[in-house]
mmCIF file of C-alpha atoms in Angstrom:
data_model
loop_
_atom_site.group_PDB
_atom_site.id
_atom_site.type_symbol
_atom_site.label_atom_id
_atom_site.label_comp_id
_atom_site.label_asym_id
_atom_site.label_seq_id
_atom_site.Cartn_x
_atom_site.Cartn_y
_atom_site.Cartn_z
ATOM 1 C CA MET A 1 39.664 16.149 -55.715
ATOM 2 C CA PRO A 2 41.249 18.650 -53.266
ATOM 3 C CA LEU A 3 38.261 20.583 -53.470
ATOM 4 C CA SER A 4 36.013 17.457 -52.186
ATOM 5 C CA LEU A 5 38.685 16.308 -49.080
ATOM 6 C CA VAL A 6 37.632 19.281 -47.458
ATOM 7 C CA PRO A 7 34.299 18.955 -46.828
ATOM 8 C CA LEU A 8 34.752 14.782 -45.902
ATOM 9 C CA SER A 9 37.940 16.198 -43.487
ATOM 10 C CA SER A 10 35.481 19.090 -41.581
ATOM 11 C CA SER A 11 33.054 15.881 -41.356
ATOM 12 C CA LEU A 12 35.595 13.698 -39.714
ATOM 13 C CA ILE A 13 36.595 16.484 -37.048
ATOM 14 C CA ASN A 14 32.721 17.606 -36.053
ATOM 15 C CA THR A 15 32.668 13.267 -35.586
ATOM 16 C CA LEU A 16 35.591 13.860 -33.247
ATOM 17 C CA PHE A 17 34.706 16.746 -31.574
ATOM 18 C CA PHE A 18 30.943 15.105 -30.884
ATOM 19 C CA PHE A 19 32.111 12.096 -29.212
ATOM 20 C CA SER A 20 34.932 13.890 -27.403
ATOM 21 C CA LEU A 21 32.042 15.600 -25.261
ATOM 22 C CA LEU A 22 29.979 12.901 -25.579
ATOM 23 C CA PHE A 23 31.046 10.535 -23.348
ATOM 24 C CA PRO A 24 33.372 12.577 -20.395
ATOM 25 C CA THR A 25 30.119 14.364 -19.931
ATOM 26 C CA TYR A 26 28.663 10.805 -19.237
ATOM 27 C CA ALA A 27 31.039 10.128 -16.974
ATOM 28 C CA SER A 28 30.791 13.008 -15.291
ATOM 29 C CA THR A 29 27.206 12.551 -14.996
ATOM 30 C CA ASP A 30 27.523 9.481 -13.126
ATOM 31 C CA ALA A 31 29.851 10.170 -10.908
ATOM 32 C CA GLU A 32 28.388 14.392 -9.956
ATOM 33 C CA ARG A 33 25.185 11.076 -9.595
ATOM 34 C CA TYR A 34 27.084 8.509 -7.916
ATOM 35 C CA THR A 35 28.590 11.211 -5.462
ATOM 36 C CA ALA A 36 24.878 13.156 -4.953
ATOM 37 C CA CYS A 37 23.692 9.949 -3.478
ATOM 38 C CA GLU A 38 25.798 8.702 -0.510
ATOM 39 C CA PRO A 39 24.644 7.732 2.706
ATOM 40 C CA PHE A 40 23.686 10.407 4.726
ATOM 41 C CA SER A 41 22.918 11.130 8.413
ATOM 42 C CA CYS A 42 20.528 13.428 10.244
ATOM 43 C CA GLY A 43 20.068 13.793 14.022
ATOM 44 C CA LYS A 44 20.428 10.082 15.878
ATOM 45 C CA LEU A 45 19.899 8.402 12.443
ATOM 46 C CA THR A 46 23.111 7.256 10.445
ATOM 47 C CA ASN A 47 23.953 6.236 7.585
ATOM 48 C CA ILE A 48 20.902 6.672 5.640
ATOM 49 C CA SER A 49 20.883 5.698 2.174
ATOM 50 C CA TYR A 50 18.200 3.659 -0.594
ATOM 51 C CA PRO A 51 15.328 3.712 -0.370
ATOM 52 C CA PHE A 52 15.193 6.683 2.408
ATOM 53 C CA TRP A 53 16.349 9.856 0.737
ATOM 54 C CA SER A 54 17.072 13.550 1.982
ATOM 55 C CA ASN A 55 14.662 16.397 0.705
ATOM 56 C CA ASP A 56 18.160 17.683 0.285
ATOM 57 C CA GLN A 57 19.432 15.322 -2.372
ATOM 58 C CA PRO A 58 17.833 13.745 -5.853
ATOM 59 C CA GLY A 59 15.328 12.417 -6.626
ATOM 60 C CA TYR A 60 17.253 9.406 -8.494
ATOM 61 C CA CYS A 61 18.483 9.291 -5.344
ATOM 62 C CA GLY A 62 15.696 7.102 -3.757
ATOM 63 C CA HIS A 63 12.244 5.980 -3.880
ATOM 64 C CA PRO A 64 9.391 8.747 -3.791
ATOM 65 C CA LYS A 65 7.650 7.357 -0.934
ATOM 66 C CA PHE A 66 10.775 6.715 1.253
ATOM 67 C CA LYS A 67 11.963 10.815 1.488
ATOM 68 C CA LEU A 68 12.096 12.716 4.757
ATOM 69 C CA ASP A 69 12.042 16.143 5.579
ATOM 70 C CA CYS A 70 15.444 16.567 8.647
ATOM 71 C CA GLN A 71 15.986 19.201 10.043
ATOM 72 C CA GLN A 72 18.237 18.930 11.726
ATOM 73 C CA ASP A 73 17.441 16.403 14.790
ATOM 74 C CA ASN A 74 13.830 15.988 13.364
ATOM 75 C CA VAL A 75 13.298 13.453 10.615
ATOM 76 C CA THR A 76 10.046 13.630 9.485
ATOM 77 C CA ILE A 77 8.239 10.703 6.902
ATOM 78 C CA ASP A 78 4.870 11.401 4.791
ATOM 79 C CA ILE A 79 2.938 8.589 4.342
ATOM 80 C CA VAL A 80 -0.722 8.113 2.665
ATOM 81 C CA SER A 81 -0.536 12.036 3.161
ATOM 82 C CA HIS A 82 0.413 12.152 7.382
ATOM 83 C CA THR A 83 3.028 13.200 8.482
ATOM 84 C CA PHE A 84 5.368 11.034 11.012
ATOM 85 C CA GLN A 85 8.261 11.511 13.423
ATOM 86 C CA VAL A 86 10.987 8.491 12.397
ATOM 87 C CA ILE A 87 12.509 7.867 15.990
ATOM 88 C CA ASP A 88 14.565 4.815 14.438
ATOM 89 C CA MET A 89 15.624 3.376 11.620
ATOM 90 C CA ASN A 90 17.036 -0.273 10.861
ATOM 91 C CA GLN A 91 18.126 -0.903 8.255
ATOM 92 C CA LYS A 92 19.149 -4.475 7.994
ATOM 93 C CA SER A 93 16.088 -5.739 8.763
ATOM 94 C CA LYS A 94 13.711 -2.769 7.275
ATOM 95 C CA VAL A 95 11.620 -1.652 10.111
ATOM 96 C CA LEU A 96 11.180 1.809 11.557
ATOM 97 C CA THR A 97 9.564 2.663 14.855
ATOM 98 C CA ILE A 98 8.008 6.199 13.556
ATOM 99 C CA ALA A 99 4.796 8.316 15.738
ATOM 100 C CA ARG A 100 1.874 10.521 15.224
ATOM 101 C CA LEU A 101 3.092 14.343 14.715
ATOM 102 C CA ASP A 102 0.079 15.594 15.251
ATOM 103 C CA LEU A 103 -0.292 13.632 18.667
ATOM 104 C CA LEU A 104 3.472 13.280 19.319
ATOM 105 C CA ALA A 105 4.343 16.038 22.016
ATOM 106 C CA ASP A 106 -0.249 16.016 23.259
ATOM 107 C CA PRO A 107 -2.896 13.072 23.296
ATOM 108 C CA CYS A 108 -5.549 16.183 23.334
ATOM 109 C CA THR A 109 -6.246 17.465 20.342
ATOM 110 C CA ASN A 110 -9.667 18.477 18.416
ATOM 111 C CA ASP A 111 -8.533 16.592 14.751
ATOM 112 C CA TYR A 112 -9.709 13.324 15.354
ATOM 113 C CA VAL A 113 -8.606 11.582 12.326
ATOM 114 C CA ASN A 114 -7.610 8.170 11.791
ATOM 115 C CA VAL A 115 -4.177 7.541 9.095
ATOM 116 C CA LYS A 116 -3.652 4.331 7.424
ATOM 117 C CA LEU A 117 -0.214 3.170 6.193
ATOM 118 C CA ASP A 118 0.241 2.270 2.580
ATOM 119 C CA PRO A 119 0.058 -1.307 2.088
ATOM 120 C CA GLU A 120 2.347 -1.383 -1.237
ATOM 121 C CA PHE A 121 5.001 -0.879 1.520
ATOM 122 C CA PHE A 122 4.541 0.174 4.820
ATOM 123 C CA ASN A 123 3.025 -2.669 6.957
ATOM 124 C CA TYR A 124 2.581 -3.041 11.320
ATOM 125 C CA THR A 125 5.413 -5.729 13.138
ATOM 126 C CA SER A 126 4.210 -8.427 15.401
ATOM 127 C CA ASN A 127 5.382 -5.839 18.632
ATOM 128 C CA ASP A 128 2.136 -3.677 17.699
ATOM 129 C CA ASP A 129 -1.167 -3.061 19.302
ATOM 130 C CA ASP A 130 -4.368 -0.961 18.544
ATOM 131 C CA TYR A 131 -5.444 1.741 21.137
ATOM 132 C CA THR A 132 -8.207 4.130 20.642
ATOM 133 C CA LEU A 133 -8.536 7.480 22.443
ATOM 134 C CA LEU A 134 -11.904 8.320 23.247
ATOM 135 C CA TYR A 135 -12.777 12.082 23.204
ATOM 136 C CA ASP A 136 -15.477 14.031 25.196
ATOM 137 C CA CYS A 137 -17.074 10.774 27.825
ATOM 138 C CA GLY A 138 -19.282 11.793 30.225
ATOM 139 C CA SER A 139 -18.542 12.358 33.299
ATOM 140 C CA LEU A 140 -17.502 9.367 36.063
ATOM 141 C CA GLY A 141 -18.629 11.135 39.185
ATOM 142 C CA TYR A 142 -15.017 11.697 40.551
ATOM 143 C CA THR A 143 -11.632 12.392 39.631
ATOM 144 C CA GLY A 144 -7.835 10.772 39.533
ATOM 145 C CA SER A 145 -7.300 7.907 37.606
ATOM 146 C CA VAL A 146 -9.416 4.972 37.045
ATOM 147 C CA ASN A 147 -9.517 1.725 35.049
ATOM 148 C CA ILE A 148 -12.717 0.120 33.619
ATOM 149 C CA GLY A 149 -11.791 -2.062 31.198
ATOM 150 C CA GLY A 150 -8.237 -1.595 31.586
ATOM 151 C CA ALA A 151 -8.521 1.980 30.194
ATOM 152 C CA ARG A 152 -5.847 4.773 31.453
ATOM 153 C CA ALA A 153 -7.828 8.373 32.634
ATOM 154 C CA PHE A 154 -6.295 11.266 31.357
ATOM 155 C CA ASN A 155 -7.289 14.978 31.749
ATOM 156 C CA CYS A 156 -7.661 17.498 28.589
ATOM 157 C CA PRO A 157 -8.763 20.313 29.011
ATOM 158 C CA ILE A 158 -10.769 20.803 24.610
ATOM 159 C CA GLY A 159 -14.254 20.119 25.365
ATOM 160 C CA GLY A 160 -14.322 20.062 29.745
ATOM 161 C CA GLN A 161 -14.717 16.816 29.718
ATOM 162 C CA ASP A 162 -12.517 12.919 30.168
ATOM 163 C CA ALA A 163 -10.584 11.243 27.986
ATOM 164 C CA PHE A 164 -9.381 7.616 27.852
ATOM 165 C CA PHE A 165 -6.246 5.502 26.111
ATOM 166 C CA VAL A 166 -8.154 1.748 25.499
ATOM 167 C CA ALA A 167 -7.240 -1.378 23.858
ATOM 168 C CA ASN A 168 -9.525 -1.917 21.255
ATOM 169 C CA THR A 169 -10.712 -5.326 22.907
ATOM 170 C CA GLU A 170 -11.402 -2.917 26.022
ATOM 171 C CA VAL A 171 -13.288 -0.504 24.055
ATOM 172 C CA VAL A 172 -17.429 -1.709 24.753
ATOM 173 C CA ASN A 173 -16.545 -1.620 28.238
ATOM 174 C CA LEU A 174 -16.867 2.002 28.059
ATOM 175 C CA ILE A 175 -20.158 2.738 25.664
ATOM 176 C CA SER A 176 -21.758 3.617 28.658
ATOM 177 C CA LEU A 177 -19.669 6.628 29.502
ATOM 178 C CA GLY A 178 -20.981 7.745 25.558
ATOM 179 C CA CYS A 179 -17.607 8.763 24.372
ATOM 180 C CA LYS A 180 -18.450 11.488 20.982
ATOM 181 C CA ASN A 181 -15.168 11.443 19.316
ATOM 182 C CA SER A 182 -12.373 8.763 19.086
ATOM 183 C CA ILE A 183 -9.175 8.157 17.518
ATOM 184 C CA ASN A 184 -7.570 4.294 16.166
ATOM 185 C CA VAL A 185 -3.859 4.347 17.458
ATOM 186 C CA SER A 186 -1.261 1.502 16.642
ATOM 187 C CA VAL A 187 1.239 1.337 20.410
ATOM 188 C CA LEU A 188 4.674 0.080 20.663
ATOM 189 C CA ARG A 189 2.712 -2.970 22.873
ATOM 190 C CA GLU A 190 6.363 -2.775 25.470
ATOM 191 C CA ALA A 191 5.349 0.626 25.929
ATOM 192 C CA VAL A 192 2.132 0.146 26.961
ATOM 193 C CA LYS A 193 2.905 -2.405 29.677
ATOM 194 C CA SER A 194 6.422 0.315 31.074
ATOM 195 C CA ASP A 195 4.641 2.889 30.978
ATOM 196 C CA SER A 196 1.445 4.747 32.494
ATOM 197 C CA ASP A 197 1.837 7.849 30.733
ATOM 198 C CA VAL A 198 -0.129 7.941 27.640
ATOM 199 C CA GLY A 199 1.574 10.997 26.226
ATOM 200 C CA ASN A 200 4.622 9.081 26.572
ATOM 201 C CA VAL A 201 3.017 5.457 25.041
ATOM 202 C CA LEU A 202 2.223 8.124 21.477
ATOM 203 C CA ALA A 203 5.720 9.483 22.345
ATOM 204 C CA SER A 204 7.458 6.015 21.297
ATOM 205 C CA GLY A 205 5.830 5.478 18.317
ATOM 206 C CA PHE A 206 4.820 2.014 16.591
ATOM 207 C CA GLU A 207 6.229 -0.036 14.040
ATOM 208 C CA VAL A 208 7.144 -0.901 10.552
ATOM 209 C CA GLY A 209 8.409 -2.827 8.223
ATOM 210 C CA TRP A 210 8.977 -1.549 4.362
ATOM 211 C CA SER A 211 8.921 -3.150 1.439
ATOM 212 C CA GLY A 212 7.944 -3.315 -2.314
ATOM 213 C CA VAL A 213 11.586 -1.172 -3.576
ATOM 214 C CA ASN A 214 13.316 -3.639 -5.274
ATOM 215 C CA GLU A 215 14.661 -5.555 -2.554
ATOM 216 C CA ASP A 216 17.155 -7.516 -4.636
ATOM 217 C CA GLU A 217 18.434 -5.367 -7.160
ATOM 218 C CA CYS A 218 20.155 -3.298 -4.447
ATOM 219 C CA ASP A 219 22.096 -6.266 -2.991
ATOM 220 C CA GLY A 220 23.010 -6.729 -5.889
ATOM 221 C CA CYS A 221 24.221 -3.229 -6.423
ATOM 222 C CA THR A 222 26.090 -2.815 -3.447
ATOM 223 C CA ARG A 223 27.479 -5.740 -4.088
ATOM 224 C CA SER A 224 29.614 -4.424 -7.177
ATOM 225 C CA SER A 225 29.942 -1.680 -4.462
ATOM 226 C CA GLY A 226 26.575 0.870 -6.799
ATOM 227 C CA ARG A 227 24.342 2.672 -4.949
ATOM 228 C CA CYS A 228 20.604 2.300 -5.031
ATOM 229 C CA GLY A 229 18.604 4.719 -7.279
ATOM 230 C CA TYR A 230 15.834 5.031 -8.728
ATOM 231 C CA SER A 231 14.777 5.665 -12.082
ATOM 232 C CA SER A 232 11.077 6.390 -13.623
ATOM 233 C CA SER A 233 12.090 5.593 -17.605
ATOM 234 C CA THR A 234 12.796 1.969 -16.076
ATOM 235 C CA THR A 235 10.386 -0.951 -15.555
ATOM 236 C CA SER A 236 10.830 -1.761 -12.307
ATOM 237 C CA GLY A 237 11.773 1.788 -11.040
ATOM 238 C CA PHE A 238 15.123 1.289 -9.904
ATOM 239 C CA MET A 239 18.565 2.389 -11.313
ATOM 240 C CA CYS A 240 22.157 1.273 -9.763
ATOM 241 C CA LEU A 241 24.301 4.255 -9.930
ATOM 242 C CA CYS A 242 28.051 3.340 -11.018
ATOM 243 C CA GLN A 243 30.936 5.529 -9.968
ATOM 244 C CA ASN A 244 33.089 5.126 -12.936
ATOM 245 C CA GLN A 245 30.594 3.842 -15.498
ATOM 246 C CA GLN A 246 27.365 5.599 -17.148
ATOM 247 C CA SER A 247 24.364 3.862 -15.135
ATOM 248 C CA ASP A 248 22.613 2.225 -17.607
ATOM 249 C CA ALA A 249 22.780 -1.580 -15.609
ATOM 250 C CA GLU A 250 21.380 -2.870 -12.910
ATOM 251 C CA ILE A 251 24.613 -3.685 -11.897
ATOM 252 C CA CYS A 252 28.425 -2.533 -12.097
ATOM 253 C CA LYS A 253 30.842 -3.919 -14.770
ATOM 254 C CA GLN A 254 33.699 -3.019 -12.930
ATOM 255 C CA ASN A 255 34.328 -3.603 -9.148
ATOM 256 C CA MET A 256 34.897 -0.668 -7.228
ATOM 257 C CA ALA A 257 35.406 -3.115 -3.810
ATOM 258 C CA GLY A 258 37.989 -1.045 -3.120
ATOM 259 C CA SER A 259 37.514 2.670 -3.127
ATOM 260 C CA PRO A 260 36.545 4.296 0.025
ATOM 261 C CA GLU A 261 33.757 5.300 0.936
ATOM 262 C CA PRO A 262 32.964 8.921 1.673
ATOM 263 C CA THR A 263 32.356 10.123 5.233
ATOM 264 C CA PRO A 264 28.112 10.106 6.062
ATOM 265 C CA ARG A 265 27.309 13.974 5.988
ATOM 266 C CA VAL A 266 25.687 15.070 9.969
ATOM 267 C CA THR A 267 22.700 17.359 10.015
ATOM 268 C CA PRO A 268 24.149 19.821 13.320
ATOM 269 C CA ALA A 269 21.935 18.854 16.773
ATOM 270 C CA LYS A 270 19.058 20.101 17.408
ATOM 271 C CA SER A 271 17.268 19.543 20.645
ATOM 272 C CA GLN A 272 13.195 18.550 20.680
ATOM 273 C CA SER A 273 10.229 19.547 22.845
ATOM 274 C CA PRO A 274 10.202 17.000 26.048
ATOM 275 C CA PRO A 275 7.407 14.814 25.224
ATOM 276 C CA TYR A 276 2.847 15.144 26.967
ATOM 277 C CA SER A 277 3.780 14.073 30.596
ATOM 278 C CA GLN A 278 1.012 13.227 32.986
ATOM 279 C CA THR A 279 1.791 10.007 35.210
ATOM 280 C CA PHE A 280 -0.966 7.523 35.923
ATOM 281 C CA PRO A 281 -0.377 4.064 37.982
ATOM 282 C CA GLU A 282 0.533 1.029 36.109
ATOM 283 C CA GLN A 283 -2.464 -1.250 33.687
ATOM 284 C CA SER A 284 -1.651 -5.020 33.047
ATOM 285 C CA PRO A 285 -1.107 -5.723 29.061
ATOM 286 C CA GLN A 286 -4.326 -5.715 26.775
ATOM 287 C CA SER A 287 -5.421 -8.246 24.239
ATOM 288 C CA PRO A 288 -5.009 -8.590 21.353
ATOM 289 C CA ASN A 289 -6.030 -6.327 18.363
ATOM 290 C CA ALA A 290 -10.112 -6.065 17.347
ATOM 291 C CA PRO A 291 -11.908 -2.700 16.007
ATOM 292 C CA SER A 292 -13.231 0.461 17.993
ATOM 293 C CA MET A 293 -16.777 0.258 18.565
ATOM 294 C CA PHE A 294 -16.244 4.414 18.642
ATOM 295 C CA SER A 295 -16.444 6.460 15.429
ATOM 296 C CA SER A 296 -15.197 9.706 14.928
ATOM 297 C CA ILE A 297 -17.890 12.649 15.069
ATOM 298 C CA SER A 298 -16.469 16.232 13.635
#
């Protein structure tokens, strides 16, 4: 009889020991995830949170399409394999102001690429207008600023020919110039009205609204003092990170509203090179969108 009790007692002890290790590990992992996904700051952008995540956070802190590369005061995001500078962010209205990084400092380029957004997550807003940059255009016979069909001329050493910035609806007015290359760009309507410099208008960027990242579920999670995260193992791709419990439910069961929020991390400020600058006369507002009549020629 004593011999039969020995293995039973050992089995019970091993089981208890296993569970004593298992539960604290889960709790620790959950607390670590919650802490790792705290809101962060980069440059003038503060209190950034899901669906965005920074390059120094774990991937579960944000949606894969919303990763930010934060290099001190320079914040960029890749959309459909193209890099954009993040100029402003409004998480309440879910709107980003972004600018093409390749045209941020200078509208002159020899890489004539039209970029596209991912319509599943990003869409233009009503504050944007469609314009075309025309390159390698025929000579007008004189130098200086011009206003043909509302176009703005700017100097580009590349190709040694004239370049123009024109609303898509007015491109037809410059077809006789025989421009060889073009780029379609989106710009802020107000920037076009208030600034005659093409480089400054492009550097002001354009707006995109974001969606498709489990907004309703995330709202419920944050109301219960949780933090939103991403999980590839769930159907929706969403998980709620809770401070004091295992995060396998959408909503935290324990309301931790009284728990103090940690101070967002702040990245040291660093000055950025000034955008391309050139002065042109004020132009009248442009017409709404229309497709460009020019195709890029490599």
